[in-house]
Structures are given as structure tokens and as C-alpha cells.
JSON list of C-alpha atoms and ligand atoms in Angstrom, two decimals:
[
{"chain": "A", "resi": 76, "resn": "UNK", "atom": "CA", "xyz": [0.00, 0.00, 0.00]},
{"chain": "A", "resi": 77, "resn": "UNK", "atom": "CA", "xyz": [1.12, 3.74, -0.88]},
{"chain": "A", "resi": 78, "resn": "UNK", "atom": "CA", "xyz": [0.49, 6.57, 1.45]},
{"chain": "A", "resi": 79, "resn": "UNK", "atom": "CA", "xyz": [1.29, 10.21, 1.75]},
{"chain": "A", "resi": 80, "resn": "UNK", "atom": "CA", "xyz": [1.39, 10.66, 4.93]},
{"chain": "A", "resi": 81, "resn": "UNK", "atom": "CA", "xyz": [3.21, 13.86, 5.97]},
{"chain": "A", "resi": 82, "resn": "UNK", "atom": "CA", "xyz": [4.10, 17.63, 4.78]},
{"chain": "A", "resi": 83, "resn": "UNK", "atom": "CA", "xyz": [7.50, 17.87, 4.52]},
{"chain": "A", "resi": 84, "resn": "UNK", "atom": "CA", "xyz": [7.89, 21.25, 2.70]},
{"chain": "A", "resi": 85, "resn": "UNK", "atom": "CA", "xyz": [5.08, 23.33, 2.89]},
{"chain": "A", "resi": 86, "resn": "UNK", "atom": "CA", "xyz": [3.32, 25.99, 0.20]},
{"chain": "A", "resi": 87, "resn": "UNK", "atom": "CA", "xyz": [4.69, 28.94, 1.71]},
{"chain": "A", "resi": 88, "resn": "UNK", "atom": "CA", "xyz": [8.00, 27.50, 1.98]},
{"chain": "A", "resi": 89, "resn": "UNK", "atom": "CA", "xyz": [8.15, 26.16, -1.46]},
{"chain": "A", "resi": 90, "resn": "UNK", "atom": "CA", "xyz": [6.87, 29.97, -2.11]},
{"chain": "A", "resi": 91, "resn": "UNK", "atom": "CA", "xyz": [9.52, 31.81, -0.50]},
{"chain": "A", "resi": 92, "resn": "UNK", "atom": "CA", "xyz": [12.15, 29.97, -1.68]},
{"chain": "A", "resi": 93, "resn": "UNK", "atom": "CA", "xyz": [11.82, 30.08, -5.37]},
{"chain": "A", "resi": 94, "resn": "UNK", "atom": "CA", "xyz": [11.52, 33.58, -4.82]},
{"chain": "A", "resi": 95, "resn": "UNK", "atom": "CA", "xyz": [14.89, 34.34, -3.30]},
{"chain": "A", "resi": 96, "resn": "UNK", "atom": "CA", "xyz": [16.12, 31.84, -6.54]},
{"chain": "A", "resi": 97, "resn": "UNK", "atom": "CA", "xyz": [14.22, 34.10, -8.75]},
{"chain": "A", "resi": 98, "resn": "UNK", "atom": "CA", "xyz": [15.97, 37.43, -7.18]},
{"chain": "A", "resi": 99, "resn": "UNK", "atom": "CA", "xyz": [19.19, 35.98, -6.88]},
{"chain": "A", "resi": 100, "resn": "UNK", "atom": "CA", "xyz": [19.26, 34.58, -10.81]},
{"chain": "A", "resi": 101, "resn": "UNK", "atom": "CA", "xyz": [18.21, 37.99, -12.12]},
{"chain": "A", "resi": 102, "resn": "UNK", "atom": "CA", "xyz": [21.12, 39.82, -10.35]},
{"chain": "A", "resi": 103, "resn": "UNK", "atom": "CA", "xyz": [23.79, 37.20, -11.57]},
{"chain": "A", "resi": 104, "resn": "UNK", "atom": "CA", "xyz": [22.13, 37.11, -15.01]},
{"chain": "A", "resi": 105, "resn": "UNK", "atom": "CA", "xyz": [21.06, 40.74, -15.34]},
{"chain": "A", "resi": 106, "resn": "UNK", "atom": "CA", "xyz": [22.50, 41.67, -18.97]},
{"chain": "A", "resi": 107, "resn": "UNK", "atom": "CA", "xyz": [22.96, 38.12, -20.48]},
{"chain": "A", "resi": 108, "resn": "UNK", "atom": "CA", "xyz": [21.34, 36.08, -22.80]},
{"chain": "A", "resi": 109, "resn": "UNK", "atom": "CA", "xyz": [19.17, 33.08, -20.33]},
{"chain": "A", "resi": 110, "resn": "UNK", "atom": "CA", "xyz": [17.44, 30.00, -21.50]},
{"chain": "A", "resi": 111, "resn": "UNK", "atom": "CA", "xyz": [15.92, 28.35, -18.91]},
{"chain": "A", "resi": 112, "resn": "UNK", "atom": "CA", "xyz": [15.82, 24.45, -19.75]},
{"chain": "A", "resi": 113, "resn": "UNK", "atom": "CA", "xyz": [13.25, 22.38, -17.69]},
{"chain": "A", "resi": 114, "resn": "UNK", "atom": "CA", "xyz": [13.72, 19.14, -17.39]},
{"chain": "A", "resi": 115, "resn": "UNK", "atom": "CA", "xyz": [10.23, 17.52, -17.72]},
{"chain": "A", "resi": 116, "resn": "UNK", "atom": "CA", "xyz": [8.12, 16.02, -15.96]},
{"chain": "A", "resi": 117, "resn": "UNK", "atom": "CA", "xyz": [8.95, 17.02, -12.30]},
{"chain": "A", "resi": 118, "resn": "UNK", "atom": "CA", "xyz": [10.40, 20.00, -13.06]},
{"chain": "A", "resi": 119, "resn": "UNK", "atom": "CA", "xyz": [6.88, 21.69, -14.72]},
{"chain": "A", "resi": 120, "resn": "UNK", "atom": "CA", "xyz": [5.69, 23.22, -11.57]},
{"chain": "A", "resi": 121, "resn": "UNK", "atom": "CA", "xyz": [8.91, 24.57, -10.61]},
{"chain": "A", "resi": 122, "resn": "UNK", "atom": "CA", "xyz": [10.10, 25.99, -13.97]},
{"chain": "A", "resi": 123, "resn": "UNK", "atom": "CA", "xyz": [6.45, 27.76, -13.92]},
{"chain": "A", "resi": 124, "resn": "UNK", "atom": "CA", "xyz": [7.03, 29.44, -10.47]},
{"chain": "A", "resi": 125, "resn": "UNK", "atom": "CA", "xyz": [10.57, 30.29, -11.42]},
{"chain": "A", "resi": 126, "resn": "UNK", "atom": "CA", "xyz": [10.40, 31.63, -14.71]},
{"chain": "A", "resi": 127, "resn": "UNK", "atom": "CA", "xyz": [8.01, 34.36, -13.30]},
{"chain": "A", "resi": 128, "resn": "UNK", "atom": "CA", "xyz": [10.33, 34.90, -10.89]},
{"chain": "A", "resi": 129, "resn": "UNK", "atom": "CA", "xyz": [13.14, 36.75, -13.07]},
{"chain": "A", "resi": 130, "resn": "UNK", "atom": "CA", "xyz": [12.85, 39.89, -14.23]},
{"chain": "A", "resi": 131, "resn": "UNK", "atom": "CA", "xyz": [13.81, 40.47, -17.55]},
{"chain": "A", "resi": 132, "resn": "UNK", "atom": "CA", "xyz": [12.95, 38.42, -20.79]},
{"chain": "A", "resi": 133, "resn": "UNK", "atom": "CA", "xyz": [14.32, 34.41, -20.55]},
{"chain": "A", "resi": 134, "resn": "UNK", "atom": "CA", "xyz": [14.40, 31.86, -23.16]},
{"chain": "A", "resi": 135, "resn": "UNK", "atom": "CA", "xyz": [12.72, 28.96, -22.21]},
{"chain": "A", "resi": 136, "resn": "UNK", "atom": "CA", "xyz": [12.73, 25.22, -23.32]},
{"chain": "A", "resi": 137, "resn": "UNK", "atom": "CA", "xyz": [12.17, 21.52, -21.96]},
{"chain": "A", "resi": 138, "resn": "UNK", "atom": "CA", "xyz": [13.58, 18.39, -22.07]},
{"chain": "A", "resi": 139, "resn": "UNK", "atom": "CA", "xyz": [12.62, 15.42, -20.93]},
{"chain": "A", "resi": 140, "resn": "UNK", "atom": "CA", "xyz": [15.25, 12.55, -20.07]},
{"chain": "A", "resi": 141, "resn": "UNK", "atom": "CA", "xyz": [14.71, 8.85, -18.05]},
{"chain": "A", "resi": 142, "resn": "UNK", "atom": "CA", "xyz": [16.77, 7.97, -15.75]},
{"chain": "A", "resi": 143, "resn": "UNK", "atom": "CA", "xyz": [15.00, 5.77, -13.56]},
{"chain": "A", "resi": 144, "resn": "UNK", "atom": "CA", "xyz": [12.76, 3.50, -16.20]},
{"chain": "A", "resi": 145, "resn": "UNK", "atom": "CA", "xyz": [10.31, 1.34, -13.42]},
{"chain": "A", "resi": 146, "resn": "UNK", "atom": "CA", "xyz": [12.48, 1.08, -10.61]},
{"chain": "A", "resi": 147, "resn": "UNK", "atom": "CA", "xyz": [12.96, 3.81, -7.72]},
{"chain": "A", "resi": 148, "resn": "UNK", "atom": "CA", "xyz": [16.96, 3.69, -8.09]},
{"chain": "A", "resi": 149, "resn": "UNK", "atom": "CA", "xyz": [19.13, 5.68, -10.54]},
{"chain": "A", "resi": 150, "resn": "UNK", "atom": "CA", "xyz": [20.36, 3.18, -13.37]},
{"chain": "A", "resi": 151, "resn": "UNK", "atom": "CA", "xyz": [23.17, 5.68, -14.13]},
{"chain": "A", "resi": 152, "resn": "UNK", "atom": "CA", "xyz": [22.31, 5.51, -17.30]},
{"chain": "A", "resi": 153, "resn": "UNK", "atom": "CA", "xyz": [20.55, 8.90, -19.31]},
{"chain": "A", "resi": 154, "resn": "UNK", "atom": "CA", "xyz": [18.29, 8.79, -22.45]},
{"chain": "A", "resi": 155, "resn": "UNK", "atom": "CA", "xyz": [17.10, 12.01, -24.02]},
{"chain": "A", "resi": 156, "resn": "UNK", "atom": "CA", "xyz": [12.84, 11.00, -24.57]},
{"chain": "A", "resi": 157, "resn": "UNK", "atom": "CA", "xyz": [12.50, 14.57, -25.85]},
{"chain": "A", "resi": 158, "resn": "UNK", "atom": "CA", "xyz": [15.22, 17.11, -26.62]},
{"chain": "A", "resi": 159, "resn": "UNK", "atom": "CA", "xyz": [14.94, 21.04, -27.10]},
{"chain": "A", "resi": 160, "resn": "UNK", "atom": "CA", "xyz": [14.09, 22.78, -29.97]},
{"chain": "A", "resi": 161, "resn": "UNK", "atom": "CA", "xyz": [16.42, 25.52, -29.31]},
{"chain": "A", "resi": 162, "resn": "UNK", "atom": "CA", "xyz": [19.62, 26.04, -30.61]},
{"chain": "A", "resi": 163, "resn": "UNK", "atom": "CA", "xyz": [21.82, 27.11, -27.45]},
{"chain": "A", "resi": 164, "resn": "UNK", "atom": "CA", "xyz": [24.90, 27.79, -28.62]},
{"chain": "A", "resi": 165, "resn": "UNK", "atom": "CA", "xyz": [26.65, 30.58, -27.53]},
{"chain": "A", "resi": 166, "resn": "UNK", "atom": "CA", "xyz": [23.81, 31.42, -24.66]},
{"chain": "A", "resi": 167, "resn": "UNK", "atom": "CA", "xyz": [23.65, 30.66, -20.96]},
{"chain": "A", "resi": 168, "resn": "UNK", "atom": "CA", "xyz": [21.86, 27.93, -20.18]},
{"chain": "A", "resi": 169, "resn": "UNK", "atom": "CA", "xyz": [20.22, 27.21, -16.65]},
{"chain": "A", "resi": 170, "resn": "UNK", "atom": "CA", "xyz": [18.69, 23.68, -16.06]},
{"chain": "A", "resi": 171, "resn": "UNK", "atom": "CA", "xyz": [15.66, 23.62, -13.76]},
{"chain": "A", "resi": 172, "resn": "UNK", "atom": "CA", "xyz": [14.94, 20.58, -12.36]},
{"chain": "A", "resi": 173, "resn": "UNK", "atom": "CA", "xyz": [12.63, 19.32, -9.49]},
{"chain": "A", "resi": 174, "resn": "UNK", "atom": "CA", "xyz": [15.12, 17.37, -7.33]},
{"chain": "A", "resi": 175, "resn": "UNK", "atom": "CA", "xyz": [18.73, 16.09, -7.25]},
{"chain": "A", "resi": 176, "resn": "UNK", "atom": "CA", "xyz": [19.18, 12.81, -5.87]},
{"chain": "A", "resi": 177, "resn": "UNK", "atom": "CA", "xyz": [22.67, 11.11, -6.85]},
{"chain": "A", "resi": 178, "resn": "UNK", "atom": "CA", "xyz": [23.23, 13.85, -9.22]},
{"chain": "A", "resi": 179, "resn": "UNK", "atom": "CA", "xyz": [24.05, 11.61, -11.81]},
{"chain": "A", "resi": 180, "resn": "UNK", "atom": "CA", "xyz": [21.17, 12.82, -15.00]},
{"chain": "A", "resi": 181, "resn": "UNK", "atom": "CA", "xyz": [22.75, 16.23, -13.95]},
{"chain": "A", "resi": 182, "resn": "UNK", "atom": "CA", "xyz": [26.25, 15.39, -14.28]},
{"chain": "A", "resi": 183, "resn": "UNK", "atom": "CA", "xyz": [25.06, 13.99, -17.54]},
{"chain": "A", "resi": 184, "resn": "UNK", "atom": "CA", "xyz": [23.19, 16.80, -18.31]},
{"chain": "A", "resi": 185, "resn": "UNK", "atom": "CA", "xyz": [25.93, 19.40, -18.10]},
{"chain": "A", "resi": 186, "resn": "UNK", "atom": "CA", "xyz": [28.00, 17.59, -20.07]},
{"chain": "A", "resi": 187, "resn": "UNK", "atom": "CA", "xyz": [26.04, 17.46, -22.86]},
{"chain": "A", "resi": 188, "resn": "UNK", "atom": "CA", "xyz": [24.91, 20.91, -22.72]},
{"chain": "A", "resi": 189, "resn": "UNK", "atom": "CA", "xyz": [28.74, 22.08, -22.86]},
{"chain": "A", "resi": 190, "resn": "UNK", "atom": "CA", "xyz": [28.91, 19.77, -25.64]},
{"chain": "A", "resi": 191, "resn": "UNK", "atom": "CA", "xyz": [26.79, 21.99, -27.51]},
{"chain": "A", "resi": 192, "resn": "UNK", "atom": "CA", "xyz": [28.90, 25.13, -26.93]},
{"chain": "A", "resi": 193, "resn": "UNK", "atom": "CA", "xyz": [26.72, 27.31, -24.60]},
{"chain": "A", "resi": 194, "resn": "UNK", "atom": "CA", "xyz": [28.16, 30.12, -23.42]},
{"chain": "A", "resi": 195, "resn": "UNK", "atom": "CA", "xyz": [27.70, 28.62, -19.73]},
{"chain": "A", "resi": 196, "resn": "UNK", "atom": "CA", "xyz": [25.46, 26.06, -17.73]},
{"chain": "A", "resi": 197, "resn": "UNK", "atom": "CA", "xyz": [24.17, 26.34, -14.70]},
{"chain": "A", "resi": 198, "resn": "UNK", "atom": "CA", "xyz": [22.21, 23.90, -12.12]},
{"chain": "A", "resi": 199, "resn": "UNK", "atom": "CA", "xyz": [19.12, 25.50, -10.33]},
{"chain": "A", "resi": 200, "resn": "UNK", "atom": "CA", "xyz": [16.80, 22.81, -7.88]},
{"chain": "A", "resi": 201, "resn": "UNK", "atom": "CA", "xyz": [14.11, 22.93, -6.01]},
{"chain": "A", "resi": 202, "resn": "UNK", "atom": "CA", "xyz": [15.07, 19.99, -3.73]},
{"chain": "A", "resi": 203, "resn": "UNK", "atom": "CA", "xyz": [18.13, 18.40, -3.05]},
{"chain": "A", "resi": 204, "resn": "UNK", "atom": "CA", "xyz": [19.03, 14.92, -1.16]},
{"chain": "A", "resi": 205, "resn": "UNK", "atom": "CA", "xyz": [22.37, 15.67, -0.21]},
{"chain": "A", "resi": 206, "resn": "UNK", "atom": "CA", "xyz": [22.88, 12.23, 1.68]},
{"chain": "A", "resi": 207, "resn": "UNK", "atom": "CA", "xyz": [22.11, 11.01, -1.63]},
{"chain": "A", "resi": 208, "resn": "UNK", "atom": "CA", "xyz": [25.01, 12.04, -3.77]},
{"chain": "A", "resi": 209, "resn": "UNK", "atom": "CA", "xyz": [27.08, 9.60, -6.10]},
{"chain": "A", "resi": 210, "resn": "UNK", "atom": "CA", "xyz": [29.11, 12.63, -8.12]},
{"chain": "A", "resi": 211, "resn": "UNK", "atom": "CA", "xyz": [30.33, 15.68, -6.96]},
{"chain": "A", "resi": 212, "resn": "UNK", "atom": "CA", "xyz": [27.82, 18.01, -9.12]},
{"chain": "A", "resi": 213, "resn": "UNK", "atom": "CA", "xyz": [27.79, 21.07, -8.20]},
{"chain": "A", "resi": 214, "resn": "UNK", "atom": "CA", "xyz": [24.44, 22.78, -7.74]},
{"chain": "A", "resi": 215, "resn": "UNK", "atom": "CA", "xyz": [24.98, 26.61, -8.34]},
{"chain": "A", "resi": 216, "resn": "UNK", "atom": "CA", "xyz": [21.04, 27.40, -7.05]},
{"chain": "A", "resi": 217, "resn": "UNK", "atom": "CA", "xyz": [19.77, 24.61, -4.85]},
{"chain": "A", "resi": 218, "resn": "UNK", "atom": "CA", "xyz": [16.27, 25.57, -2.75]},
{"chain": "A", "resi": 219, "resn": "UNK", "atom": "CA", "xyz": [15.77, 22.97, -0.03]},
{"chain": "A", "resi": 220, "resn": "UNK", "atom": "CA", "xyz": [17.57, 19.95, 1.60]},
{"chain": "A", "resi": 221, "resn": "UNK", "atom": "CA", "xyz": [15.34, 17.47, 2.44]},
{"chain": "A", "resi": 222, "resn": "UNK", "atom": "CA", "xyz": [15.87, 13.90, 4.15]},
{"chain": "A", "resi": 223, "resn": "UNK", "atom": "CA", "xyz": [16.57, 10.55, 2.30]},
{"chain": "A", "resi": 224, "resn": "UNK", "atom": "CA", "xyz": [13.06, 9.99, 2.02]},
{"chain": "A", "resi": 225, "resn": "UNK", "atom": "CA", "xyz": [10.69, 9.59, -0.78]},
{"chain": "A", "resi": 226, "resn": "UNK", "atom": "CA", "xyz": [8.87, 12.55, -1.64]},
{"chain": "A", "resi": 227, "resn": "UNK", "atom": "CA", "xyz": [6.06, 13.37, -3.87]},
{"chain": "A", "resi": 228, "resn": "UNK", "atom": "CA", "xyz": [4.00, 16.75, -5.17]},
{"chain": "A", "resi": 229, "resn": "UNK", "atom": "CA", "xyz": [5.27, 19.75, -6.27]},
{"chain": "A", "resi": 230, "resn": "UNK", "atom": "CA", "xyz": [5.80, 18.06, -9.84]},
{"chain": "A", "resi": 231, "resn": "UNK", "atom": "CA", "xyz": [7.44, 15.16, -7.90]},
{"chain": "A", "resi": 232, "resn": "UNK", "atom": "CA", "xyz": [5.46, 11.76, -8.46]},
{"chain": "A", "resi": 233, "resn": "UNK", "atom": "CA", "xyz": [5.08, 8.26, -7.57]},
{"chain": "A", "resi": 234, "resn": "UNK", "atom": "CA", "xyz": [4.12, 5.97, -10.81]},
{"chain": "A", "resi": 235, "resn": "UNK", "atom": "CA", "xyz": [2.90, 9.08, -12.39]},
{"chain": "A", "resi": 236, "resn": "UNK", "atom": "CA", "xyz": [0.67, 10.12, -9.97]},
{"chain": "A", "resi": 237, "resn": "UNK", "atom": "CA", "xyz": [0.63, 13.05, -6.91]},
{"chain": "A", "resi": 238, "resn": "UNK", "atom": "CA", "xyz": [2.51, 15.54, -9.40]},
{"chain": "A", "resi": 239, "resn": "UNK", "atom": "CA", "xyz": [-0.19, 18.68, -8.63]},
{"chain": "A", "resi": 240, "resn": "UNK", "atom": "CA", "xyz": [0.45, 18.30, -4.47]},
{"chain": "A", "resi": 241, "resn": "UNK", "atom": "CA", "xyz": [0.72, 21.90, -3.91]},
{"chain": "A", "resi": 242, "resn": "UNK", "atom": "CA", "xyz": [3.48, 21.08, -1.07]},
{"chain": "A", "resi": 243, "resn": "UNK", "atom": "CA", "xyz": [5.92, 18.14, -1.03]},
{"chain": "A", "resi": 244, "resn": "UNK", "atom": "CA", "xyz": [5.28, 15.30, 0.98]},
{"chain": "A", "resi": 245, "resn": "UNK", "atom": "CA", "xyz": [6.36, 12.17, 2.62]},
{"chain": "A", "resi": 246, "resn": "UNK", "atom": "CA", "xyz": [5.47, 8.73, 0.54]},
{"chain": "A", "resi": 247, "resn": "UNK", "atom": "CA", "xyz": [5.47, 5.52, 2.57]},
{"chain": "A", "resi": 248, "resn": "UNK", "atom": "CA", "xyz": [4.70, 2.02, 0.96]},
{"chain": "A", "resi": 249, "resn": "UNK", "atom": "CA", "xyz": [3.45, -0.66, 3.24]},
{"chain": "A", "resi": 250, "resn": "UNK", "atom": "CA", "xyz": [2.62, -4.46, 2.42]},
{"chain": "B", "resi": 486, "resn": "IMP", "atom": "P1", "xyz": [19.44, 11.73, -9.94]},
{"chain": "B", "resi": 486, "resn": "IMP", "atom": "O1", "xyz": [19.92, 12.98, -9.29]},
{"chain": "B", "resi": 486, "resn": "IMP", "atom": "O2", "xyz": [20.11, 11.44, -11.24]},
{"chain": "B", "resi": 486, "resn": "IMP", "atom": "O3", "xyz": [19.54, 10.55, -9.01]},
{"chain": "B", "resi": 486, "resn": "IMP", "atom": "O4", "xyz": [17.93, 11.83, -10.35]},
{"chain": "B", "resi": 486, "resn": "IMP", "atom": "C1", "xyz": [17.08, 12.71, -9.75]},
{"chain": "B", "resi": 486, "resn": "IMP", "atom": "C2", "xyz": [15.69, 12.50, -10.35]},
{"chain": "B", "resi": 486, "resn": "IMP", "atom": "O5", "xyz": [15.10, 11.31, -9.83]},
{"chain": "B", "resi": 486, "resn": "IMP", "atom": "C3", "xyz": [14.79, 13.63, -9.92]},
{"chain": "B", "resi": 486, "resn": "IMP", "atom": "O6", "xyz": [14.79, 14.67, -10.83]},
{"chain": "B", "resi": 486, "resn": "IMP", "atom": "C4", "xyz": [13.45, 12.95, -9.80]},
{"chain": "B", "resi": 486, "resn": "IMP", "atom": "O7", "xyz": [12.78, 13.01, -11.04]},
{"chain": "B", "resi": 486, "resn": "IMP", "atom": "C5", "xyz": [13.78, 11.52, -9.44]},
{"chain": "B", "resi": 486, "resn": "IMP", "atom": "N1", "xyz": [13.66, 11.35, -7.98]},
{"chain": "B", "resi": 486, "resn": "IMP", "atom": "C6", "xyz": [14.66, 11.23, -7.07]},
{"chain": "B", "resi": 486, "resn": "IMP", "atom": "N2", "xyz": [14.19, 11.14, -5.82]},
{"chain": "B", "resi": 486, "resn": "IMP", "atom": "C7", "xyz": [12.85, 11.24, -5.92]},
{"chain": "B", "resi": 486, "resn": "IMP", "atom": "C8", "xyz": [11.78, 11.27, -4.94]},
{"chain": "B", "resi": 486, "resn": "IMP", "atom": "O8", "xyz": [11.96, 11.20, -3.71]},
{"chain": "B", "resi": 486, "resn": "IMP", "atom": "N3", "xyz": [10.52, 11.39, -5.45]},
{"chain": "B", "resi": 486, "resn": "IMP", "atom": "C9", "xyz": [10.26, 11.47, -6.78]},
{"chain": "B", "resi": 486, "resn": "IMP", "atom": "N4", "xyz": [11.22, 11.49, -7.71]},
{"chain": "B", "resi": 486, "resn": "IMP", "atom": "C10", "xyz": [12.51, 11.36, -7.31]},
{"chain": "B", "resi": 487, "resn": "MG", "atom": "MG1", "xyz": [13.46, 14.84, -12.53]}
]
């Protein structure tokens, strides 16, 4: 059986801090050319928040990638499902995504996206497991820490489901 069962990071909280991300983005930004890449699915609800957030004119884009497949532990292993239709080179490019775990589609990430000759990428998160790191990514706007526990809501899910949660909460599964 699957339960949420407890609030771990309230609205207001989530509110706040993607705020403070949005203020301190535009000042390091202010001037430059930004694309803000989403990675989809989990990342929707924050790149929405975000985006409005910054305060001048951003590129954005999404991307969706699997990590996972079925199973509830990182394979290692990135496929691009969907890619972006922009063409980045040259600009800076910020990935948005909902939360870093072992950092490893991140590492990946970034290494494709310098690949492509961007001027610069960036890491911005929501959520971070830091307990939970394999590589030594580093995340240059991270919101929250949170526990090594599995969370839903806030674009987060469990087998697809739980992603509108306006907070992010505790999941517990029970025989
Ligand atoms: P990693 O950093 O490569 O391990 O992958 C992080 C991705 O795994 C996140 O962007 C989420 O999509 C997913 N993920 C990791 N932990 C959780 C969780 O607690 N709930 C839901 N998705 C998770
Ligand atoms: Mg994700």
C-alpha cells in the first residue's frame, strides 16, 4: 500500500524559496542572454514558479530525459525521450529541475549541454538529497535539503501520480 502521509515542505516554503532563486538569478544574469531548460516532468511546476520569478525576458525550453525507467533507483544511465528545440549555442543555459538525488542525469546533463557550446550552464533545484550524492555536481542554485526519504508533489510523483500536491510530501509504501 502507498500513502502520503506527511508535509515535509510546505506551500509557503516552497513559495519563498523560489523567490529568493528568482531574485538571486536575475542579479547574476542581469544583462545576459538566459534559457531556462526544464527538465520535464517534475520539473513543470517549478520551472512555472521560477520563470516568473526573473525579471527580464528568458528563453525557455524543456527536455525530458529517463533515468530511472520502473524502478525507484538511478540506473546511471541517461536517455534524451525529448530534446529542445532551441539552438543554445553561444547562450547561458540554466537547467531547472525538481530534485537532485545522486546527481548523476545532472552530471550527464551538463556535459552534454557544454557539448553543444553554450556560453555557460548552470544547475538550479528545487530539492536536493544531499545524503544522496554519487558525483560531486555542483548545484549553483539549490532551494531545499530534504531527508533521504521519498517525496512526492510539487511536480514530484510516484508511478505518475501526486505531481499537482501543492506542497511536497512524505510517501510511505506498506505491504
Ligand atoms: P538523480 O539525481 O540522477 O539521481 O535523479 C534525480 C531525479 O530522480 C529527480 O529529478 C526525480 O525526477 C527523481 N527522484 C529522485 N528522488 C525522488 C523522490 O523522492 N521522489 C520522486 N522522484 C525522485
Ligand atoms: Mg526529474
Amino acid at each position: 500500500m502507498t500513502q502520503i502521509t506527511k508535509v515535509l515542505v510546505s506551500k509557503d516554503q516552497l513559495q519563498q524559496r523560489v523567490r529568493e532563486l528568482g531574485a538571486e538569478i536575475s542579479r547574476d544574469y542581469a544583462g545576459k542572454e538566459l534559457v531556462l531548460i526544464c527538465i520535464l516532468k517534475g520539473g513543470a511546476v517549478f520551472m512555472s514558479d521560477l520563470m516568473r520569478e526573473i525579471t527580464f525576458p528568458v528563453g525557455i525550453d524543456y527536455m525530458s530525459v529517463s533515468s530511472y525507467g520502473a524502478s525507484s533507483t538511478s540506473s546511471g544511465v541517461i536517455t534524451i525521450k525529448k530534446d529542445i528545440d532551441m539552438d543554445i549555442r553561444g547562450k547561458h543555459v540554466l537547467l531547472v529541475e525538481d530534485l537532485i538525488d545522486t546527481g548523476l542525469t545532472l552530471q550527464h546533463l551538463k556535459e552534454l549541454f557544454a557539448l553543444r557550446e553554450a556560453a555557460s550552464v548552470r544547475i538550479c533545484t528545487i530539492l536536493s538529497k544531499p545524503s544522496r550524492r554519487l558525483v560531486d555536481v555542483p548545484i549553483d542554485y539549490s532551494g531545499i535539503d530534504i531527508p533521504d526519504e521519498f517525496v512526492v508533489g510539487y511536480g514530484l510523483d510516484y508511478a505518475e501520480q501526486f505531481r499537482n500536491l501543492p506542497e511536497v510530501w512524505i510517501v510511505e509504501t506498506r505491504d
